[in-house]
């Protein structure tokens, strides 16, 4: 820790080592800051005699005289107060300076405070207690006090900030099952005592494909499988708090297991739908062909509104994954048949009824005409019918 050093230098031929105590007083002086430190020119009660006191900010401690208790452990962003247990009377203090490591935080000369630009708006100071209040940062804090009598008092303490910050960095390119590798790296700050990995809220364990770095701050998966998809969590822990970051890993695969659902045999004049599905991440797109000819259908369902014999044949569904650039197909044979002998479908029955009605409407006048002709002919036969003629009958014995 860098502190202050007090040095006396006598100027003039009549200077004596034992210059009076009045010459040692700093009251009423005007300090100046130079490349070598603070300079205070002291008035002397002796004629042509003076003393120049150099107060060097960079130098050795004169002693750990101020007792500054170590504050409780803090989390990041907390406000912390540093204060000596045994401060000198405020009336006897000429210069007070607080440091963070070797960097000055605030310098107070004769009650006038100057804050280092990096700490502006972050600190406050109490002239009576010498207490420094600021947002917490881990490290060593030091206090140096120069009294009006020219004495130097120093003290230091330390602070640990325990709230860790953590984030996860994962692969930027799409991951293909069986082809890609994934590295998830954790980055963080603060005091870390342990690092724990989870996947989907369960502990993540090493395996043949999952390898942790020696410091446990990164995990490598090679090659990736679809089962590696999920939410990964990394937790940094210290004695008073913890921080967690998450990363979602998506493994692309497929398409595979393409299947077509629908009837194999259908009747004439019915509506038919064939449905295609496939296992794929992301979801696959589809294309249908009929007997090798593209149908233009690109949905997962192929529909025939009313079947006829020309719809019999092979229907192929091809699934394609735009990320894996892979495709897979499945074929479905469909047969359209007419009604069986002695049986009639609803559609064919309806058509037969229509034919009968049309035929009946056309044939009815003809039937009536034939009935009239037949009746007239029958009448003429009745008017010319001869009387009953008795025929001899021979009985054979």
Short mmCIF file of C-alpha atoms in Angstrom, two decimals:
data_model
loop_
_atom_site.label_atom_id
_atom_site.label_comp_id
_atom_site.label_asym_id
_atom_site.label_seq_id
_atom_site.Cartn_x
_atom_site.Cartn_y
_atom_site.Cartn_z
CA UNK A 1 0.00 0.00 0.00
CA UNK A 2 1.37 3.40 -0.99
CA UNK A 3 1.24 6.05 1.70
CA UNK A 4 2.70 9.37 2.67
CA UNK A 5 6.13 10.26 3.97
CA UNK A 6 6.96 13.37 5.91
CA UNK A 7 10.41 14.87 5.38
CA UNK A 8 11.94 18.10 6.72
CA UNK A 9 14.51 20.05 4.78
CA UNK A 10 16.24 23.11 6.29
CA UNK A 11 17.19 26.00 4.01
CA UNK A 12 19.63 28.76 5.04
CA UNK A 13 23.04 28.99 6.61
CA UNK A 14 21.71 29.41 10.11
CA UNK A 15 19.41 26.42 10.06
CA UNK A 16 19.65 24.29 13.16
CA UNK A 17 18.49 20.74 13.63
CA UNK A 18 16.52 21.69 16.66
CA UNK A 19 14.44 24.47 15.13
CA UNK A 20 11.66 25.39 17.49
CA UNK A 21 8.36 23.60 17.71
CA UNK A 22 6.66 26.56 16.11
CA UNK A 23 8.51 25.80 12.93
CA UNK A 24 6.97 22.34 12.93
CA UNK A 25 3.44 23.63 12.95
CA UNK A 26 1.54 23.31 9.67
CA UNK A 27 -1.25 25.65 10.63
CA UNK A 28 -1.93 28.40 8.14
CA UNK A 29 0.16 26.84 5.38
CA UNK A 30 -0.93 26.53 1.76
CA UNK A 31 -0.06 23.12 0.30
CA UNK A 32 0.83 22.62 -3.36
CA UNK A 33 0.92 19.39 -5.36
CA UNK A 34 4.00 18.77 -7.51
CA UNK A 35 5.41 15.85 -9.47
CA UNK A 36 7.08 14.68 -6.28
CA UNK A 37 4.09 15.13 -3.99
CA UNK A 38 2.53 17.71 -1.65
CA UNK A 39 4.72 20.65 -0.64
CA UNK A 40 3.97 22.76 2.43
CA UNK A 41 6.10 25.90 3.12
CA UNK A 42 6.12 26.50 6.85
CA UNK A 43 6.58 29.89 8.50
CA UNK A 44 9.52 30.12 10.93
CA UNK A 45 9.84 32.29 14.03
CA UNK A 46 13.52 32.59 13.37
CA UNK A 47 14.79 35.26 11.00
CA UNK A 48 15.90 33.99 7.57
CA UNK A 49 15.03 30.49 8.58
CA UNK A 50 12.30 28.27 7.17
CA UNK A 51 11.49 24.69 6.80
CA UNK A 52 10.09 23.01 3.68
CA UNK A 53 8.09 19.89 4.35
CA UNK A 54 7.56 17.50 1.47
CA UNK A 55 4.62 15.17 1.84
CA UNK A 56 5.15 12.44 -0.65
CA UNK A 57 2.07 10.49 -1.72
CA UNK A 58 4.25 7.69 -3.03
CA UNK A 59 6.51 6.22 -0.38
CA UNK A 60 6.67 3.97 2.63
CA UNK A 61 4.20 3.83 5.48
CA UNK A 62 5.47 5.33 8.69
CA UNK A 63 3.37 2.75 10.58
CA UNK A 64 0.00 1.13 10.80
CA UNK A 65 -1.37 3.57 13.36
CA UNK A 66 -5.02 3.76 12.32
CA UNK A 67 -7.15 0.73 13.12
CA UNK A 68 -9.71 0.24 10.34
CA UNK A 69 -11.98 -2.78 10.92
CA UNK A 70 -12.63 -5.02 7.93
CA UNK A 71 -16.25 -4.54 6.86
CA UNK A 72 -18.59 -7.52 6.43
CA UNK A 73 -18.53 -9.29 3.09
CA UNK A 74 -20.63 -7.46 0.54
CA UNK A 75 -22.38 -8.25 -2.70
CA UNK A 76 -21.79 -6.28 -5.86
CA UNK A 77 -23.48 -2.89 -5.82
CA UNK A 78 -23.73 -2.71 -2.02
CA UNK A 79 -22.73 0.45 -0.18
CA UNK A 80 -19.81 0.04 2.20
CA UNK A 81 -18.44 2.38 4.88
CA UNK A 82 -14.78 2.43 5.89
CA UNK A 83 -13.91 4.26 9.12
CA UNK A 84 -10.98 4.08 11.57
CA UNK A 85 -11.73 3.12 15.13
CA UNK A 86 -9.20 5.64 16.46
CA UNK A 87 -9.26 8.77 14.30
CA UNK A 88 -7.31 11.80 15.54
CA UNK A 89 -9.25 14.95 16.47
CA UNK A 90 -10.47 16.67 13.36
CA UNK A 91 -8.90 19.93 14.52
CA UNK A 92 -5.45 18.34 14.38
CA UNK A 93 -5.76 17.00 10.82
CA UNK A 94 -4.10 18.77 7.91
CA UNK A 95 -4.42 16.22 5.06
CA UNK A 96 -6.53 13.11 4.76
CA UNK A 97 -6.31 10.74 1.84
CA UNK A 98 -8.11 7.46 1.03
CA UNK A 99 -6.69 4.99 -1.49
CA UNK A 100 -7.94 1.97 -3.38
CA UNK A 101 -4.76 -0.08 -3.83
CA UNK A 102 -2.40 2.63 -5.15
CA UNK A 103 -5.13 4.81 -6.67
CA UNK A 104 -6.24 7.88 -4.69
CA UNK A 105 -9.98 8.02 -4.08
CA UNK A 106 -10.33 11.33 -2.25
CA UNK A 107 -7.89 13.89 -0.86
CA UNK A 108 -8.99 16.39 1.80
CA UNK A 109 -6.70 19.33 2.58
CA UNK A 110 -7.76 21.67 5.38
CA UNK A 111 -11.34 20.46 4.98
CA UNK A 112 -11.45 20.92 1.18
CA UNK A 113 -12.08 17.63 -0.65
CA UNK A 114 -10.85 16.65 -4.09
CA UNK A 115 -12.30 13.43 -5.56
CA UNK A 116 -10.44 11.45 -8.20
CA UNK A 117 -12.48 11.60 -11.45
CA UNK A 118 -13.03 7.84 -11.53
CA UNK A 119 -14.85 8.07 -8.19
CA UNK A 120 -16.90 11.21 -8.74
CA UNK A 121 -20.50 10.65 -7.76
CA UNK A 122 -19.64 7.38 -6.02
CA UNK A 123 -18.16 8.45 -2.68
CA UNK A 124 -18.85 10.62 0.34
CA UNK A 125 -16.57 11.61 3.21
CA UNK A 126 -17.09 12.60 6.85
CA UNK A 127 -14.50 15.13 8.10
CA UNK A 128 -15.12 14.27 11.75
CA UNK A 129 -14.94 10.46 11.64
CA UNK A 130 -12.84 10.20 8.46
CA UNK A 131 -15.44 7.67 7.25
CA UNK A 132 -15.47 6.90 3.53
CA UNK A 133 -18.73 5.70 1.97
CA UNK A 134 -18.79 4.23 -1.55
CA UNK A 135 -20.10 1.46 -3.77
CA UNK A 136 -18.29 -1.75 -3.00
CA UNK A 137 -15.28 -3.01 -4.97
CA UNK A 138 -13.09 -5.90 -3.89
CA UNK A 139 -9.58 -4.92 -2.87
CA UNK A 140 -7.33 -3.15 -0.36
CA UNK A 141 -8.31 0.26 0.98
CA UNK A 142 -5.83 2.53 2.72
CA UNK A 143 -6.05 5.75 4.77
CA UNK A 144 -3.28 8.27 5.39
CA UNK A 145 -3.61 11.23 7.75
CA UNK A 146 -1.07 14.08 8.09
CA UNK A 147 -1.56 16.04 11.29
CA UNK A 148 -1.02 19.72 11.77
CA UNK A 149 2.04 18.84 13.80
CA UNK A 150 3.57 17.04 10.82
CA UNK A 151 2.93 13.49 12.02
CA UNK A 152 1.67 10.77 9.67
CA UNK A 153 -0.85 8.09 10.56
CA UNK A 154 -1.76 5.22 8.26
CA UNK A 155 -4.07 2.25 8.19
CA UNK A 156 -5.57 -0.19 5.73
CA UNK A 157 -8.32 -2.75 5.40
CA UNK A 158 -9.70 -5.06 2.75
CA UNK A 159 -13.09 -5.78 1.24
CA UNK A 160 -14.36 -8.80 -0.63
CA UNK A 161 -17.31 -8.46 -2.96
CA UNK A 162 -19.03 -11.83 -3.21
CA UNK A 163 -21.78 -11.48 -5.77
CA UNK A 164 -20.48 -13.07 -8.95
CA UNK A 165 -21.50 -12.10 -12.44
CA UNK A 166 -21.76 -14.90 -14.99
CA UNK A 167 -22.79 -15.25 -18.62
CA UNK A 168 -22.72 -18.13 -21.10
CA UNK A 169 -21.37 -18.03 -24.64
CA UNK A 170 -22.43 -20.79 -27.02
CA UNK A 171 -22.02 -21.75 -30.69
CA UNK A 172 -23.30 -19.29 -33.28
CA UNK A 173 -23.72 -21.69 -36.23
CA UNK A 174 -26.57 -24.23 -36.47
CA UNK A 175 -25.76 -27.59 -34.90
CA UNK A 176 -26.40 -30.75 -36.96
CA UNK A 177 -26.89 -34.05 -35.19
CA UNK A 178 -23.93 -36.36 -35.65
CA UNK A 179 -21.88 -33.74 -37.53
CA UNK A 180 -21.38 -30.76 -35.20
CA UNK A 181 -19.63 -30.04 -31.90
CA UNK A 182 -20.74 -27.51 -29.28
CA UNK A 183 -18.72 -25.53 -26.75
CA UNK A 184 -20.49 -23.60 -23.99
CA UNK A 185 -18.18 -21.20 -22.15
CA UNK A 186 -18.95 -19.36 -18.93
CA UNK A 187 -17.49 -15.94 -18.20
CA UNK A 188 -17.81 -14.04 -14.94
CA UNK A 189 -16.35 -11.80 -12.30
CA UNK A 190 -16.19 -11.78 -8.54
CA UNK A 191 -14.88 -14.29 -6.05
CA UNK A 192 -15.87 -17.79 -7.17
CA UNK A 193 -15.64 -20.82 -4.91
CA UNK A 194 -17.57 -23.32 -7.03
CA UNK A 195 -19.06 -23.76 -10.51
CA UNK A 196 -22.05 -26.01 -11.11
CA UNK A 197 -23.65 -27.06 -14.42
CA UNK A 198 -27.25 -28.13 -14.95
CA UNK A 199 -29.32 -29.17 -17.96
CA UNK A 200 -33.09 -28.81 -17.85
CA UNK A 201 -32.86 -28.38 -14.05
CA UNK A 202 -30.91 -31.64 -13.57
CA UNK A 203 -27.18 -31.97 -12.84
CA UNK A 204 -25.05 -32.23 -15.98
CA UNK A 205 -22.55 -35.07 -15.74
CA UNK A 206 -19.51 -35.86 -17.91
CA UNK A 207 -19.73 -38.70 -20.43
CA UNK A 208 -17.97 -39.94 -23.56
CA UNK A 209 -19.38 -36.99 -25.49
CA UNK A 210 -19.62 -34.39 -22.67
CA UNK A 211 -16.29 -33.07 -21.38
CA UNK A 212 -15.70 -30.33 -18.79
CA UNK A 213 -12.66 -28.04 -18.72
CA UNK A 214 -10.21 -28.44 -15.79
CA UNK A 215 -11.60 -25.31 -14.09
CA UNK A 216 -15.17 -26.47 -14.78
CA UNK A 217 -15.98 -23.19 -16.50
CA UNK A 218 -16.73 -24.64 -19.95
CA UNK A 219 -18.30 -27.78 -21.38
CA UNK A 220 -17.71 -29.42 -24.75
CA UNK A 221 -20.17 -31.77 -26.49
CA UNK A 222 -18.95 -33.77 -29.49
CA UNK A 223 -20.66 -34.97 -31.55
CA UNK A 224 -24.00 -33.47 -30.63
CA UNK A 225 -27.15 -35.59 -30.49
CA UNK A 226 -30.78 -34.54 -30.40
CA UNK A 227 -30.88 -35.48 -26.72
CA UNK A 228 -28.38 -32.65 -26.10
CA UNK A 229 -31.05 -30.07 -26.93
CA UNK A 230 -32.25 -28.16 -23.88
CA UNK A 231 -31.54 -25.36 -21.41
CA UNK A 232 -28.06 -25.32 -19.89
CA UNK A 233 -27.43 -23.49 -16.61
CA UNK A 234 -24.13 -22.45 -15.05
CA UNK A 235 -24.03 -21.22 -11.45
CA UNK A 236 -21.10 -19.39 -9.85
CA UNK A 237 -21.16 -19.63 -6.06
CA UNK A 238 -19.28 -17.97 -3.21
CA UNK A 239 -19.85 -17.96 0.58
CA UNK A 240 -22.59 -15.32 0.53
CA UNK A 241 -24.29 -15.39 -2.86
CA UNK A 242 -24.49 -16.95 -6.30
CA UNK A 243 -25.10 -16.01 -9.92
CA UNK A 244 -26.67 -18.11 -12.67
CA UNK A 245 -26.74 -17.83 -16.45
CA UNK A 246 -28.67 -19.96 -18.96
CA UNK A 247 -28.17 -20.95 -22.59
CA UNK A 248 -30.58 -22.85 -24.84
CA UNK A 249 -29.00 -25.40 -27.17
CA UNK A 250 -30.91 -26.58 -30.27
CA UNK A 251 -29.77 -29.65 -32.19
CA UNK A 252 -31.12 -29.94 -35.74
CA UNK A 253 -31.88 -33.39 -37.17
CA UNK A 254 -33.97 -35.30 -39.70
CA UNK A 255 -36.21 -35.70 -41.48
CA UNK A 256 -36.66 -39.37 -40.70
CA UNK A 257 -39.44 -41.90 -40.07
CA UNK A 258 -41.58 -40.44 -42.86
CA UNK A 259 -45.07 -42.00 -42.88
CA UNK A 260 -48.32 -41.59 -44.83
CA UNK A 261 -51.69 -42.22 -43.23
CA UNK A 262 -54.75 -42.88 -45.36
CA UNK A 263 -56.85 -45.68 -46.99
CA UNK A 264 -55.35 -48.17 -49.41
CA UNK A 265 -58.58 -49.00 -51.29
CA UNK A 266 -61.47 -46.60 -51.94
CA UNK A 267 -64.69 -46.57 -53.96
CA UNK A 268 -65.60 -44.41 -56.88
CA UNK A 269 -66.83 -40.90 -56.11
CA UNK A 270 -65.61 -40.52 -52.55
CA UNK A 271 -63.38 -37.93 -50.86
CA UNK A 272 -59.91 -39.15 -49.83
CA UNK A 273 -57.14 -37.49 -47.74
CA UNK A 274 -53.55 -38.72 -47.34
CA UNK A 275 -51.54 -37.26 -44.44
CA UNK A 276 -47.70 -37.17 -44.33
CA UNK A 277 -45.51 -36.75 -41.20
CA UNK A 278 -41.80 -36.93 -40.31
CA UNK A 279 -39.50 -36.52 -37.30
CA UNK A 280 -37.50 -33.35 -37.92
CA UNK A 281 -36.00 -30.29 -36.18
CA UNK A 282 -36.93 -27.81 -37.46
CA UNK A 283 -40.24 -29.02 -38.94
CA UNK A 284 -39.91 -30.44 -42.43
CA UNK A 285 -41.56 -29.15 -45.59
CA UNK A 286 -43.39 -31.60 -47.90
CA UNK A 287 -43.83 -32.31 -51.61
CA UNK A 288 -46.21 -34.82 -53.24
CA UNK A 289 -45.83 -36.71 -56.49
CA UNK A 290 -48.32 -39.07 -58.20
CA UNK A 291 -46.89 -41.89 -60.30
CA UNK A 292 -43.63 -39.90 -60.49
CA UNK A 293 -45.23 -36.61 -61.54
CA UNK A 294 -45.10 -33.52 -59.33
CA UNK A 295 -48.58 -32.60 -58.14
CA UNK A 296 -47.68 -29.10 -56.91
CA UNK A 297 -48.98 -29.93 -53.43
CA UNK A 298 -46.52 -28.74 -50.74
CA UNK A 299 -48.57 -29.26 -47.58
CA UNK A 300 -48.57 -32.29 -45.31
CA UNK A 301 -52.01 -33.40 -46.62
CA UNK A 302 -52.99 -34.52 -50.14
CA UNK A 303 -56.74 -34.47 -50.81
CA UNK A 304 -58.86 -35.94 -53.63
CA UNK A 305 -62.36 -34.42 -53.62
CA UNK A 306 -64.03 -37.19 -55.71
CA UNK A 307 -62.24 -40.33 -56.77
CA UNK A 308 -62.34 -41.95 -60.14
CA UNK A 309 -60.33 -44.75 -61.69
CA UNK A 310 -57.57 -42.34 -62.79
CA UNK A 311 -56.68 -41.72 -59.15
CA UNK A 312 -55.37 -45.24 -58.67
CA UNK A 313 -51.56 -45.31 -58.40
CA UNK A 314 -48.53 -44.47 -56.23
CA UNK A 315 -48.43 -41.34 -54.09
CA UNK A 316 -44.96 -40.28 -52.84
CA UNK A 317 -44.42 -37.79 -49.99
CA UNK A 318 -40.94 -36.24 -49.70
CA UNK A 319 -39.98 -34.43 -46.46
CA UNK A 320 -37.13 -31.89 -46.53
CA UNK A 321 -35.23 -30.10 -43.71
CA UNK A 322 -33.86 -26.71 -44.77
CA UNK A 323 -31.22 -26.61 -41.97
CA UNK A 324 -29.79 -30.13 -42.26
CA UNK A 325 -30.37 -30.10 -46.04
CA UNK A 326 -31.57 -33.68 -45.79
CA UNK A 327 -34.68 -35.32 -47.26
CA UNK A 328 -36.58 -38.60 -46.96
CA UNK A 329 -39.58 -40.09 -48.82
CA UNK A 330 -42.41 -42.57 -48.33
CA UNK A 331 -44.78 -44.19 -50.90
CA UNK A 332 -48.47 -45.02 -50.55
CA UNK A 333 -50.43 -47.08 -53.10
CA UNK A 334 -54.10 -46.18 -53.64
CA UNK A 335 -56.66 -48.34 -55.52
CA UNK A 336 -60.00 -46.95 -56.73
CA UNK A 337 -62.54 -49.72 -57.44
CA UNK A 338 -66.12 -49.95 -58.69
CA UNK A 339 -69.00 -51.48 -56.68
CA UNK A 340 -68.91 -55.24 -56.18
CA UNK A 341 -71.53 -57.50 -57.88
CA UNK A 342 -74.75 -57.66 -55.90
CA UNK A 343 -73.77 -54.59 -53.92
CA UNK A 344 -74.37 -50.97 -54.53
CA UNK A 345 -72.75 -47.91 -53.02
CA UNK A 346 -74.68 -44.83 -52.07
CA UNK A 347 -73.26 -42.97 -55.05
CA UNK A 348 -74.05 -45.67 -57.57
CA UNK A 349 -77.53 -46.15 -56.08
CA UNK A 350 -78.25 -42.47 -56.52
CA UNK A 351 -77.14 -42.59 -60.15
CA UNK A 352 -79.37 -45.61 -60.84
CA UNK A 353 -82.39 -43.85 -59.36
CA UNK A 354 -81.76 -40.84 -61.60
CA UNK A 355 -81.61 -43.06 -64.68
CA UNK A 356 -84.84 -44.85 -63.73
CA UNK A 357 -86.68 -41.59 -63.17
CA UNK A 358 -85.49 -40.18 -66.48
CA UNK A 359 -86.47 -43.37 -68.29
CA UNK A 360 -89.87 -43.49 -66.63
CA UNK A 361 -90.61 -39.92 -67.58
CA UNK A 362 -89.81 -40.69 -71.23
CA UNK A 363 -91.61 -44.08 -71.47
CA UNK A 364 -94.84 -43.25 -69.65
CA UNK A 365 -96.71 -41.82 -72.72
CA UNK A 366 -95.70 -44.81 -74.80
CA UNK A 367 -97.05 -47.24 -72.22
CA UNK A 368 -100.37 -45.43 -72.07
CA UNK A 369 -100.70 -45.47 -75.87
CA UNK A 370 -100.02 -49.19 -76.02
CA UNK A 371 -102.64 -49.78 -73.38
CA UNK A 372 -105.27 -47.86 -75.44
CA UNK A 373 -104.46 -49.81 -78.63
CA UNK A 374 -104.68 -53.11 -76.84
CA UNK A 375 -108.02 -52.15 -75.32
CA UNK A 376 -109.52 -51.22 -78.65
CA UNK A 377 -108.41 -54.42 -80.26
CA UNK A 378 -109.92 -56.38 -77.47
CA UNK A 379 -113.27 -54.55 -78.00
CA UNK A 380 -113.45 -55.44 -81.67
CA UNK A 381 -112.90 -59.08 -80.95
CA UNK A 382 -115.73 -59.07 -78.46
CA UNK A 383 -118.25 -57.56 -81.00
CA UNK A 384 -117.63 -60.31 -83.62
CA UNK A 385 -117.59 -63.22 -81.20
CA UNK A 386 -119.83 -66.15 -82.55
CA UNK A 387 -122.55 -67.76 -80.43
CA UNK A 388 -121.64 -70.67 -78.40
CA UNK A 389 -121.60 -73.71 -80.57
CA UNK A 390 -122.47 -77.02 -79.13
CA UNK A 391 -120.10 -79.68 -80.20
CA UNK A 392 -121.08 -83.35 -80.14
CA UNK A 393 -119.36 -85.27 -77.57
CA UNK A 394 -118.36 -88.84 -77.93
CA UNK A 395 -117.83 -90.79 -74.88
CA UNK A 396 -115.63 -93.75 -75.21
CA UNK A 397 -116.22 -96.56 -73.04
#
